[in-house]
Amino acid sequence: MNDNSKPVLRFAPSPTGMLHIGGARTALFNWLYARHTGGRFVLRIEDTDRIRSTPQAVAAILNGLTWLGLDWDEEPIYQFARADRHREVAEKLLAEGKAYRCYATPEELTSMREEQRKNGKPVRYDGRWRDRDPADAPLGVPYAVRLKARQGGETVVHDVIQGDVTFANAQLDDMILLRSDGNPTYMLAVVVDDFDMGITHIIRGDDHLNNAARQMQIIEAMGWPAPIYGHVPLIHGPDGAKLSKRHGAQAVEEYRDMGYLPETMRNYLLRLGWSHGNDEIIPTEQAIEWFNLEAIGKSPARLDFKKLENLNAHYIREKSDAVLVDEIAAWIGRETPPKTLSDLARARLIKAMPPLKERAKTMGELAGSAAFLFDDGPRTLDDKAAKILTAEGRATLAAYLAAVAGAPWTAEALEEKAKALAEEKSIKLGAVAQPIRAGLTGRTTSPPIFAMLDVLGEAESLARLKAFTD
Ligand code: GLU
């Protein structure tokens, strides 16, 4: 069972959509802290909203976390399945006089609120059933169970990020624990689950800071230990405004589909709100070693796509050639229709990877720049390549083919032949190399072209280039 000396952290998403990058960052911070301390990281799917929660969203969240490499230590807990336990706690509070039955009808509450608004008063439950004799209870009227919250004094959330945040209890009304249909509220469910799961640290978005004060009231009423809270400022767009659709991608899977690597995302999300001096490149192993709650920033971090791209280029370069070939295979496997890599293509890619990976900022760029190695046969020219293979370009190509006939098929020898031809014709080496590049790859940019002639081999190279010399 629990090793009580170790922290237990959780990620508690509501499965109503994709895994949002804000949620992914929350998961990452909790995961890193668990890994840093040797504690546990657990998942709780908060599926109590039966209308908005969907199995597809649960799958999207679990897949997103898996893709990001954030593993969890136990079977996920599903909150809705624990409703009986939540009710049990509400009953206990009732029995102890720490909660009470409220028979106010919805109509009554609506007019109470209207009255408060009209009088410029804060809108909150006025405690009308708090001290009433239960004998007054109307027969057959459904009731809600409300917490008998402390009315005077303050509730202080000791937050490792925000410092002490004080709420006057007078501002917090007697919140509902069980609705009149007998269903537990979210606020009750969270507290009971966190306690039962032995959660020691709650790191989450600062949109939950007010909830923390309310949740602490329930914790106090139950006499449970309070967890350590850390409310992380939300992520903002590059312009400093709250993150929204107009800033672009929001879902983790969109970042995957744009060609960002999981290790890039881990590093990037870490830096959105946590810092270690001026370090920008912080691989996960290092992050696990360094991560602490104290260095989480107090002000909102801004998305920075340039930084994301630079990090991705870095992690692409860092990956082994063999792994990158697998990543390319996975990438083209997600295309419609899905593509696969032949053994020949894999062998070529391994050989060509050192220069290919030097220039790619995303997996899409890498796969695109490697595509000329996937299959055999003449290339389809893009517009720029077509402009190179004019009559003049084709004549140069033909002269080059004549020059390499019988030459050893190595990058060095093939480059020598091109230099000699350029000299002979008094043109630049580029004027020879570009037609070769265009014919061989269908593009005007590629890794060093003589090395690529070598990677493709003599027969395939000649077949491709001859297609543009007639
Ligand atoms: N389910 C909540 C959400 O997705 C998080 C609750 C919590 O972390 O306490 O926003």
CSV table of C-alpha atoms and ligand atoms in Angstrom, one decimal:
chain,number,residue,atom,x,y,z
A,1,MET,CA,0.0,0.0,0.0
A,2,ASN,CA,1.0,3.6,0.4
A,3,ASP,CA,4.4,4.6,1.4
A,4,ASN,CA,3.2,7.5,3.6
A,5,SER,CA,6.5,9.3,3.5
A,6,LYS,CA,6.4,9.9,-0.2
A,7,PRO,CA,4.4,12.6,-2.1
A,8,VAL,CA,1.4,11.5,-4.1
A,9,LEU,CA,0.4,13.7,-7.0
A,10,ARG,CA,-2.5,13.6,-9.3
A,11,PHE,CA,-3.8,14.9,-12.6
A,12,ALA,CA,-7.5,15.2,-12.5
A,13,PRO,CA,-8.8,16.1,-16.0
A,14,SER,CA,-12.5,16.5,-16.8
A,15,PRO,CA,-12.9,14.4,-20.0
A,16,THR,CA,-14.9,16.9,-22.1
A,17,GLY,CA,-12.5,17.4,-24.9
A,18,MET,CA,-8.9,17.1,-26.1
A,19,LEU,CA,-5.9,17.2,-23.8
A,20,HIS,CA,-5.2,21.0,-23.7
A,21,ILE,CA,-1.7,22.2,-23.5
A,22,GLY,CA,-2.6,23.9,-20.2
A,23,GLY,CA,-3.7,20.5,-18.9
A,24,ALA,CA,-0.7,18.8,-20.3
A,25,ARG,CA,1.5,21.3,-18.4
A,26,THR,CA,-0.4,20.6,-15.2
A,27,ALA,CA,0.1,16.9,-15.7
A,28,LEU,CA,3.8,17.5,-16.5
A,29,PHE,CA,4.4,19.5,-13.3
A,30,ASN,CA,2.7,16.9,-11.2
A,31,TRP,CA,4.5,14.0,-12.9
A,32,LEU,CA,7.9,15.7,-12.6
A,33,TYR,CA,7.4,16.4,-8.9
A,34,ALA,CA,6.4,12.8,-8.3
A,35,ARG,CA,9.4,11.5,-10.3
A,36,HIS,CA,11.7,14.0,-8.6
A,37,THR,CA,10.7,12.9,-5.1
A,38,GLY,CA,10.3,9.2,-5.8
A,39,GLY,CA,6.6,9.6,-5.1
A,40,ARG,CA,3.6,8.5,-7.1
A,41,PHE,CA,1.6,10.1,-9.9
A,42,VAL,CA,-2.0,9.1,-10.3
A,43,LEU,CA,-4.8,9.9,-12.6
A,44,ARG,CA,-8.4,10.7,-11.8
A,45,ILE,CA,-10.9,11.2,-14.5
A,46,GLU,CA,-13.5,13.7,-13.3
A,47,ASP,CA,-16.4,12.4,-15.3
A,48,THR,CA,-19.2,13.6,-13.0
A,49,ASP,CA,-20.6,15.8,-15.7
A,50,ARG,CA,-22.5,13.1,-17.4
A,51,ILE,CA,-23.6,15.2,-20.4
A,52,ARG,CA,-20.2,16.6,-21.3
A,53,SER,CA,-17.9,13.7,-20.4
A,54,THR,CA,-17.3,11.3,-23.3
A,55,PRO,CA,-15.3,8.1,-23.7
A,56,GLN,CA,-13.6,9.7,-26.7
A,57,ALA,CA,-12.3,12.5,-24.5
A,58,VAL,CA,-11.1,10.0,-22.0
A,59,ALA,CA,-9.2,8.2,-24.8
A,60,ALA,CA,-7.8,11.5,-26.2
A,61,ILE,CA,-6.5,12.5,-22.7
A,62,LEU,CA,-4.9,9.1,-22.0
A,63,ASN,CA,-3.4,9.0,-25.5
A,64,GLY,CA,-2.1,12.5,-25.2
A,65,LEU,CA,-0.4,11.7,-21.9
A,66,THR,CA,1.0,8.5,-23.3
A,67,TRP,CA,2.4,10.3,-26.3
A,68,LEU,CA,3.9,12.9,-24.1
A,69,GLY,CA,5.6,10.1,-22.1
A,70,LEU,CA,3.9,11.0,-18.8
A,71,ASP,CA,3.2,7.6,-17.3
A,72,TRP,CA,0.9,7.1,-14.3
A,73,ASP,CA,1.4,4.7,-11.5
A,74,GLU,CA,-2.0,3.1,-10.9
A,75,GLU,CA,-5.2,2.4,-12.8
A,76,PRO,CA,-7.0,5.7,-13.3
A,77,ILE,CA,-9.8,6.4,-10.9
A,78,TYR,CA,-13.1,7.4,-12.4
A,79,GLN,CA,-14.9,9.9,-10.2
A,80,PHE,CA,-18.5,9.1,-11.1
A,81,ALA,CA,-18.1,5.5,-10.0
A,82,ARG,CA,-17.3,6.8,-6.5
A,83,ALA,CA,-20.6,8.7,-6.0
A,84,ASP,CA,-21.7,6.4,-3.1
A,85,ARG,CA,-18.6,7.2,-1.2
A,86,HIS,CA,-19.1,10.9,-1.8
A,87,ARG,CA,-22.7,10.5,-0.4
A,88,GLU,CA,-21.4,8.6,2.6
A,89,VAL,CA,-19.2,11.6,3.5
A,90,ALA,CA,-22.1,14.0,3.1
A,91,GLU,CA,-24.2,11.8,5.4
A,92,LYS,CA,-21.4,11.7,8.0
A,93,LEU,CA,-21.2,15.5,8.0
A,94,LEU,CA,-25.0,15.6,8.4
A,95,ALA,CA,-24.9,13.2,11.3
A,96,GLU,CA,-22.2,15.3,13.0
A,97,GLY,CA,-24.2,18.5,12.5
A,98,LYS,CA,-21.5,19.9,10.2
A,99,ALA,CA,-24.0,19.9,7.3
A,100,TYR,CA,-27.7,20.4,7.1
A,101,ARG,CA,-30.7,19.8,4.9
A,102,CYS,CA,-31.9,22.7,2.8
A,103,TYR,CA,-35.4,22.5,1.5
A,104,ALA,CA,-35.4,25.7,-0.4
A,105,THR,CA,-37.0,25.2,-3.8
A,106,PRO,CA,-35.3,26.3,-7.0
A,107,GLU,CA,-37.9,29.1,-7.4
A,108,GLU,CA,-37.3,30.3,-3.9
A,109,LEU,CA,-33.6,30.4,-4.5
A,110,THR,CA,-34.1,32.3,-7.8
A,111,SER,CA,-36.1,35.0,-6.1
A,112,MET,CA,-33.6,35.2,-3.3
A,113,ARG,CA,-30.9,35.9,-5.8
A,114,GLU,CA,-33.0,38.4,-7.7
A,115,GLU,CA,-33.7,40.2,-4.5
A,116,GLN,CA,-30.0,40.3,-3.6
A,117,ARG,CA,-29.1,41.6,-7.1
A,118,LYS,CA,-31.8,44.3,-6.8
A,119,ASN,CA,-30.4,45.4,-3.5
A,120,GLY,CA,-26.8,45.4,-4.8
A,121,LYS,CA,-25.9,42.7,-2.4
A,122,PRO,CA,-23.5,39.8,-3.2
A,123,VAL,CA,-25.4,36.9,-4.6
A,124,ARG,CA,-25.0,33.9,-2.2
A,125,TYR,CA,-27.1,31.5,-0.3
A,126,ASP,CA,-28.5,33.2,2.8
A,127,GLY,CA,-28.4,30.3,5.1
A,128,ARG,CA,-32.2,30.1,5.5
A,129,TRP,CA,-32.2,26.5,6.5
A,130,ARG,CA,-28.9,26.5,8.4
A,131,ASP,CA,-30.4,26.9,11.9
A,132,ARG,CA,-33.9,25.9,11.4
A,133,ASP,CA,-35.4,23.1,13.4
A,134,PRO,CA,-35.4,19.9,11.2
A,135,ALA,CA,-38.9,19.4,12.5
A,136,ASP,CA,-39.9,22.3,10.2
A,137,ALA,CA,-39.0,20.2,7.2
A,138,PRO,CA,-41.8,20.1,4.6
A,139,LEU,CA,-43.0,16.7,3.8
A,140,GLY,CA,-42.1,15.2,0.4
A,141,VAL,CA,-40.0,18.2,-0.7
A,142,PRO,CA,-36.5,17.1,-2.0
A,143,TYR,CA,-33.6,18.7,-0.1
A,144,ALA,CA,-30.0,19.5,-0.8
A,145,VAL,CA,-27.3,18.9,1.7
A,146,ARG,CA,-25.2,22.0,2.5
A,147,LEU,CA,-22.0,22.4,4.5
A,148,LYS,CA,-22.4,24.4,7.7
A,149,ALA,CA,-19.4,26.5,6.9
A,150,ARG,CA,-17.7,28.7,9.5
A,151,GLN,CA,-19.2,32.1,9.1
A,152,GLY,CA,-16.6,34.3,10.8
A,153,GLY,CA,-12.9,34.4,10.4
A,154,GLU,CA,-10.9,33.5,7.3
A,155,THR,CA,-9.8,30.6,5.3
A,156,VAL,CA,-6.2,30.8,4.3
A,157,VAL,CA,-4.9,28.8,1.4
A,158,HIS,CA,-1.2,28.3,1.9
A,159,ASP,CA,0.0,28.1,-1.7
A,160,VAL,CA,3.5,27.2,-2.6
A,161,ILE,CA,3.3,29.4,-5.7
A,162,GLN,CA,0.9,32.3,-4.8
A,163,GLY,CA,1.9,32.6,-1.1
A,164,ASP,CA,-0.9,32.8,1.5
A,165,VAL,CA,-4.2,33.7,-0.1
A,166,THR,CA,-6.9,34.8,2.4
A,167,PHE,CA,-10.6,34.4,1.9
A,168,ALA,CA,-13.1,36.0,4.3
A,169,ASN,CA,-15.5,33.2,5.4
A,170,ALA,CA,-18.3,35.7,5.2
A,171,GLN,CA,-17.8,35.7,1.4
A,172,LEU,CA,-18.2,31.9,1.2
A,173,ASP,CA,-21.7,30.7,1.5
A,174,ASP,CA,-22.9,27.3,2.7
A,175,MET,CA,-22.1,25.3,-0.4
A,176,ILE,CA,-24.1,22.3,-1.6
A,177,LEU,CA,-22.6,18.9,-1.0
A,178,LEU,CA,-25.4,16.8,-2.3
A,179,ARG,CA,-27.9,18.1,-4.8
A,180,SER,CA,-31.6,17.5,-4.3
A,181,ASP,CA,-31.4,14.6,-6.7
A,182,GLY,CA,-28.9,13.0,-4.3
A,183,ASN,CA,-25.9,13.6,-6.6
A,184,PRO,CA,-22.7,14.8,-5.0
A,185,THR,CA,-21.3,18.1,-6.2
A,186,TYR,CA,-18.0,18.4,-7.8
A,187,MET,CA,-16.5,20.3,-4.8
A,188,LEU,CA,-17.4,17.4,-2.5
A,189,ALA,CA,-16.2,14.7,-4.9
A,190,VAL,CA,-12.8,16.4,-5.4
A,191,VAL,CA,-12.1,16.6,-1.7
A,192,VAL,CA,-13.2,13.0,-0.9
A,193,ASP,CA,-11.2,11.6,-3.8
A,194,ASP,CA,-8.1,13.5,-3.0
A,195,PHE,CA,-8.3,12.3,0.6
A,196,ASP,CA,-9.0,8.7,-0.3
A,197,MET,CA,-6.2,8.6,-2.9
A,198,GLY,CA,-3.8,10.0,-0.3
A,199,ILE,CA,-3.0,13.0,-2.4
A,200,THR,CA,-0.3,15.1,-0.7
A,201,HIS,CA,0.2,17.9,-3.3
A,202,ILE,CA,-2.3,19.5,-5.6
A,203,ILE,CA,-0.7,21.4,-8.4
A,204,ARG,CA,-3.3,22.8,-10.8
A,205,GLY,CA,-4.3,25.9,-12.8
A,206,ASP,CA,-5.0,29.1,-10.8
A,207,ASP,CA,-8.5,29.1,-12.0
A,208,HIS,CA,-9.1,26.6,-9.2
A,209,LEU,CA,-7.7,28.9,-6.4
A,210,ASN,CA,-11.2,30.0,-5.2
A,211,ASN,CA,-12.2,26.3,-5.2
A,212,ALA,CA,-9.3,25.6,-2.9
A,213,ALA,CA,-10.8,27.8,-0.2
A,214,ARG,CA,-14.1,26.0,-0.5
A,215,GLN,CA,-12.5,22.6,-0.6
A,216,MET,CA,-10.5,23.5,2.5
A,217,GLN,CA,-13.8,24.1,4.4
A,218,ILE,CA,-14.9,20.5,3.6
A,219,ILE,CA,-11.5,19.2,4.6
A,220,GLU,CA,-11.6,21.1,7.9
A,221,ALA,CA,-15.1,19.8,8.6
A,222,MET,CA,-14.0,16.2,8.1
A,223,GLY,CA,-10.8,16.8,10.2
A,224,TRP,CA,-8.6,15.7,7.3
A,225,PRO,CA,-5.1,16.9,6.7
A,226,ALA,CA,-4.9,19.7,4.1
A,227,PRO,CA,-2.8,18.9,1.0
A,228,ILE,CA,-0.1,21.3,-0.2
A,229,TYR,CA,-1.5,23.5,-2.8
A,230,GLY,CA,0.2,25.1,-5.8
A,231,HIS,CA,-1.9,27.1,-8.2
A,232,VAL,CA,-0.1,27.7,-11.5
A,233,PRO,CA,-0.9,30.9,-13.5
A,234,LEU,CA,-2.6,30.0,-16.8
A,235,ILE,CA,-0.7,30.1,-20.1
A,236,HIS,CA,-1.1,33.2,-22.2
A,237,GLY,CA,-0.8,33.7,-25.9
A,238,PRO,CA,2.3,35.4,-27.5
A,239,ASP,CA,0.5,38.8,-27.2
A,240,GLY,CA,0.0,38.4,-23.4
A,241,ALA,CA,-3.8,37.8,-23.7
A,242,LYS,CA,-5.5,34.7,-22.2
A,243,LEU,CA,-4.9,31.7,-24.4
A,244,SER,CA,-7.7,31.3,-26.9
A,245,LYS,CA,-8.4,29.7,-30.3
A,246,ARG,CA,-7.1,32.7,-32.2
A,247,HIS,CA,-3.6,31.9,-30.8
A,248,GLY,CA,-3.5,28.7,-32.8
A,249,ALA,CA,-3.1,25.1,-31.6
A,250,GLN,CA,-4.5,24.3,-28.2
A,251,ALA,CA,-4.6,20.5,-28.1
A,252,VAL,CA,-1.5,18.4,-27.5
A,253,GLU,CA,-2.4,16.3,-30.5
A,254,GLU,CA,-2.3,19.3,-32.8
A,255,TYR,CA,1.3,19.9,-31.7
A,256,ARG,CA,2.1,16.2,-32.5
A,257,ASP,CA,0.4,16.7,-35.9
A,258,MET,CA,2.5,19.8,-36.6
A,259,GLY,CA,5.6,17.6,-36.1
A,260,TYR,CA,6.8,18.4,-32.6
A,261,LEU,CA,8.4,15.7,-30.6
A,262,PRO,CA,7.2,14.6,-27.2
A,263,GLU,CA,10.6,15.5,-25.7
A,264,THR,CA,10.3,19.0,-27.2
A,265,MET,CA,6.9,19.4,-25.7
A,266,ARG,CA,8.1,18.3,-22.3
A,267,ASN,CA,10.9,20.8,-22.4
A,268,TYR,CA,8.7,23.5,-23.8
A,269,LEU,CA,5.8,23.0,-21.4
A,270,LEU,CA,8.2,22.9,-18.5
A,271,ARG,CA,9.6,26.3,-19.4
A,272,LEU,CA,6.1,27.7,-19.7
A,273,GLY,CA,6.0,28.6,-16.0
A,274,TRP,CA,9.1,27.0,-14.5
A,275,SER,CA,12.7,28.1,-14.8
A,276,HIS,CA,16.2,27.2,-13.8
A,277,GLY,CA,18.4,30.2,-14.3
A,278,ASN,CA,18.7,31.0,-18.0
A,279,ASP,CA,18.5,27.3,-19.1
A,280,GLU,CA,16.3,26.8,-22.1
A,281,ILE,CA,17.3,23.3,-23.1
A,282,ILE,CA,16.3,21.0,-20.2
A,283,PRO,CA,16.0,17.4,-21.2
A,284,THR,CA,13.6,15.3,-19.1
A,285,GLU,CA,16.2,13.5,-17.1
A,286,GLN,CA,17.6,16.9,-16.1
A,287,ALA,CA,14.2,18.2,-15.4
A,288,ILE,CA,13.4,15.3,-13.1
A,289,GLU,CA,16.6,16.1,-11.2
A,290,TRP,CA,16.0,19.8,-10.9
A,291,PHE,CA,12.2,20.2,-10.7
A,292,ASN,CA,10.8,21.9,-7.6
A,293,LEU,CA,7.7,23.8,-6.7
A,294,GLU,CA,9.4,26.9,-5.6
A,295,ALA,CA,10.7,27.9,-9.0
A,296,ILE,CA,7.2,27.8,-10.6
A,297,GLY,CA,6.6,31.4,-11.8
A,298,LYS,CA,4.0,33.7,-10.3
A,299,SER,CA,3.0,35.4,-13.5
A,300,PRO,CA,1.5,33.8,-16.6
A,301,ALA,CA,3.9,32.4,-19.2
A,302,ARG,CA,3.5,33.3,-22.8
A,303,LEU,CA,3.6,30.9,-25.8
A,304,ASP,CA,6.6,31.4,-27.9
A,305,PHE,CA,6.5,29.5,-31.2
A,306,LYS,CA,10.0,30.4,-32.2
A,307,LYS,CA,11.3,28.9,-29.0
A,308,LEU,CA,9.2,25.8,-29.6
A,309,GLU,CA,10.7,25.5,-33.1
A,310,ASN,CA,14.2,25.9,-31.9
A,311,LEU,CA,13.8,23.3,-29.2
A,312,ASN,CA,12.3,20.9,-31.7
A,313,ALA,CA,15.2,21.4,-34.1
A,314,HIS,CA,17.5,20.6,-31.2
A,315,TYR,CA,15.7,17.4,-30.1
A,316,ILE,CA,15.5,16.2,-33.7
A,317,ARG,CA,19.3,16.6,-34.1
A,318,GLU,CA,19.8,14.9,-30.8
A,319,LYS,CA,17.9,11.8,-31.7
A,320,SER,CA,19.6,8.7,-33.0
A,321,ASP,CA,19.3,8.1,-36.7
A,322,ALA,CA,17.5,4.8,-36.2
A,323,VAL,CA,14.9,6.3,-33.9
A,324,LEU,CA,14.3,9.1,-36.4
A,325,VAL,CA,13.7,6.6,-39.1
A,326,ASP,CA,11.0,5.1,-36.9
A,327,GLU,CA,9.6,8.5,-36.2
A,328,ILE,CA,9.4,9.1,-39.9
A,329,ALA,CA,7.6,5.8,-40.4
A,330,ALA,CA,5.1,6.8,-37.6
A,331,TRP,CA,4.7,10.2,-39.2
A,332,ILE,CA,3.9,8.9,-42.7
A,333,GLY,CA,1.8,6.1,-41.2
A,334,ARG,CA,-0.6,8.9,-40.0
A,335,GLU,CA,-1.0,10.4,-43.5
A,336,THR,CA,-4.1,9.7,-45.5
A,337,PRO,CA,-3.8,7.2,-47.0
A,338,PRO,CA,-1.2,5.9,-44.6
A,339,LYS,CA,2.2,5.1,-46.0
A,340,THR,CA,4.9,2.7,-45.0
A,341,LEU,CA,8.7,2.6,-45.4
A,342,SER,CA,10.2,-0.2,-47.4
A,343,ASP,CA,13.4,-1.9,-46.1
A,344,LEU,CA,15.3,-0.1,-48.9
A,345,ALA,CA,13.9,3.2,-47.9
A,346,ARG,CA,14.9,2.6,-44.3
A,347,ALA,CA,18.5,1.7,-45.3
A,348,ARG,CA,18.7,4.9,-47.4
A,349,LEU,CA,17.2,7.0,-44.6
A,350,ILE,CA,19.8,5.7,-42.1
A,351,LYS,CA,22.6,6.7,-44.4
A,352,ALA,CA,21.1,10.1,-45.3
A,353,MET,CA,20.0,11.0,-41.8
A,354,PRO,CA,23.0,12.9,-40.5
A,355,PRO,CA,22.6,15.8,-43.0
A,356,LEU,CA,18.8,15.5,-43.1
A,357,LYS,CA,18.4,16.0,-39.4
A,358,GLU,CA,20.6,19.0,-39.3
A,359,ARG,CA,18.1,21.1,-41.1
A,360,ALA,CA,14.6,20.0,-40.0
A,361,LYS,CA,12.6,22.0,-37.5
A,362,THR,CA,9.6,19.7,-37.5
A,363,MET,CA,8.9,16.0,-38.2
A,364,GLY,CA,6.9,17.2,-41.2
A,365,GLU,CA,9.9,19.0,-42.6
A,366,LEU,CA,12.1,16.0,-41.9
A,367,ALA,CA,9.8,13.6,-43.6
A,368,GLY,CA,9.2,16.0,-46.5
A,369,SER,CA,12.9,16.5,-47.1
A,370,ALA,CA,13.5,12.7,-46.9
A,371,ALA,CA,10.6,11.8,-49.2
A,372,PHE,CA,12.8,11.5,-52.3
A,373,LEU,CA,14.4,8.5,-50.6
A,374,PHE,CA,11.1,6.6,-50.0
A,375,ASP,CA,10.5,5.2,-53.4
A,376,ASP,CA,12.2,4.7,-56.8
A,377,GLY,CA,11.6,6.3,-60.2
A,378,PRO,CA,11.8,9.8,-61.7
A,379,ARG,CA,10.7,12.7,-59.5
A,380,THR,CA,7.8,15.0,-59.9
A,381,LEU,CA,9.4,18.5,-60.0
A,382,ASP,CA,8.1,21.3,-57.8
A,383,ASP,CA,7.9,24.7,-59.4
A,384,LYS,CA,11.3,25.9,-58.4
A,385,ALA,CA,12.9,22.6,-59.6
A,386,ALA,CA,11.1,22.9,-62.9
A,387,LYS,CA,12.7,26.3,-63.4
A,388,ILE,CA,16.2,24.8,-62.9
A,389,LEU,CA,15.6,22.1,-65.4
A,390,THR,CA,15.3,24.4,-68.5
A,391,ALA,CA,16.9,23.4,-71.8
A,392,GLU,CA,20.2,24.7,-70.5
A,393,GLY,CA,19.9,22.9,-67.2
A,394,ARG,CA,19.0,19.6,-69.0
A,395,ALA,CA,22.0,20.1,-71.2
A,396,THR,CA,24.3,20.5,-68.2
A,397,LEU,CA,22.7,17.4,-66.7
A,398,ALA,CA,23.4,15.4,-69.9
A,399,ALA,CA,27.0,16.5,-69.9
A,400,TYR,CA,27.4,15.5,-66.3
A,401,LEU,CA,25.9,12.1,-67.0
A,402,ALA,CA,28.4,11.6,-69.8
A,403,ALA,CA,31.2,12.7,-67.5
A,404,VAL,CA,30.4,10.2,-64.7
A,405,ALA,CA,30.0,7.2,-67.0
A,406,GLY,CA,32.4,4.6,-65.7
A,407,ALA,CA,33.5,6.8,-62.7
A,408,PRO,CA,33.6,5.2,-59.3
A,409,TRP,CA,30.2,5.9,-57.6
A,410,THR,CA,31.4,7.7,-54.4
A,411,ALA,CA,30.4,11.2,-53.2
A,412,GLU,CA,34.0,12.5,-53.6
A,413,ALA,CA,34.5,11.2,-57.1
A,414,LEU,CA,31.1,12.4,-58.2
A,415,GLU,CA,31.8,15.9,-56.8
A,416,GLU,CA,35.2,15.9,-58.6
A,417,LYS,CA,33.4,15.2,-61.9
A,418,ALA,CA,31.0,18.1,-61.3
A,419,LYS,CA,33.9,20.5,-60.4
A,420,ALA,CA,35.7,19.5,-63.6
A,421,LEU,CA,32.6,20.0,-65.7
A,422,ALA,CA,32.0,23.4,-64.2
A,423,GLU,CA,35.6,24.5,-64.9
A,424,GLU,CA,35.4,23.2,-68.4
A,425,LYS,CA,32.2,25.1,-69.1
A,426,SER,CA,33.3,28.1,-67.0
A,427,ILE,CA,30.3,28.0,-64.9
A,428,LYS,CA,29.9,27.8,-61.1
A,429,LEU,CA,29.7,24.5,-59.4
A,430,GLY,CA,26.2,25.4,-58.3
A,431,ALA,CA,25.1,25.6,-62.0
A,432,VAL,CA,26.0,21.9,-62.3
A,433,ALA,CA,24.8,20.8,-58.8
A,434,GLN,CA,21.4,22.4,-59.0
A,435,PRO,CA,20.2,20.5,-62.1
A,436,ILE,CA,21.4,17.3,-60.4
A,437,ARG,CA,19.6,18.2,-57.2
A,438,ALA,CA,16.4,19.1,-59.1
A,439,GLY,CA,16.5,15.8,-61.1
A,440,LEU,CA,17.4,13.7,-58.1
A,441,THR,CA,15.0,15.1,-55.5
A,442,GLY,CA,12.4,17.1,-57.4
A,443,ARG,CA,13.3,20.1,-55.2
A,444,THR,CA,15.9,22.9,-55.1
A,445,THR,CA,17.0,22.2,-51.5
A,446,SER,CA,18.3,18.9,-50.2
A,447,PRO,CA,21.2,17.6,-48.1
A,448,PRO,CA,24.6,17.7,-49.9
A,449,ILE,CA,23.7,16.3,-53.3
A,450,PHE,CA,26.8,14.2,-54.1
A,451,ALA,CA,26.3,12.3,-50.8
A,452,MET,CA,22.7,11.8,-51.9
A,453,LEU,CA,23.8,10.3,-55.2
A,454,ASP,CA,25.8,7.9,-53.2
A,455,VAL,CA,22.9,7.1,-50.9
A,456,LEU,CA,20.6,6.4,-53.9
A,457,GLY,CA,23.2,4.3,-55.7
A,458,GLU,CA,24.3,4.4,-59.3
A,459,ALA,CA,21.4,2.6,-61.0
A,460,GLU,CA,18.6,4.6,-59.3
A,461,SER,CA,20.4,7.9,-59.6
A,462,LEU,CA,21.0,7.5,-63.3
A,463,ALA,CA,17.4,6.4,-63.9
A,464,ARG,CA,16.2,9.6,-62.2
A,465,LEU,CA,18.6,11.9,-63.9
A,466,LYS,CA,18.2,10.4,-67.4
A,467,ALA,CA,14.4,11.1,-67.2
A,468,PHE,CA,15.3,14.8,-67.5
A,469,THR,CA,17.9,14.7,-70.3
A,470,ASP,CA,15.8,13.8,-73.3
B,1,GLU,N1,-11.2,18.5,-13.2
B,1,GLU,C1,-10.7,19.8,-13.1
B,1,GLU,C2,-10.3,20.4,-14.4
B,1,GLU,O1,-10.2,19.6,-15.4
B,1,GLU,C3,-9.4,19.8,-12.2
B,1,GLU,C4,-9.7,19.7,-10.8
B,1,GLU,C5,-8.5,19.7,-9.9
B,1,GLU,O2,-7.4,19.7,-10.4
B,1,GLU,O3,-8.8,19.8,-8.7
B,1,GLU,O4,-10.2,21.6,-14.5
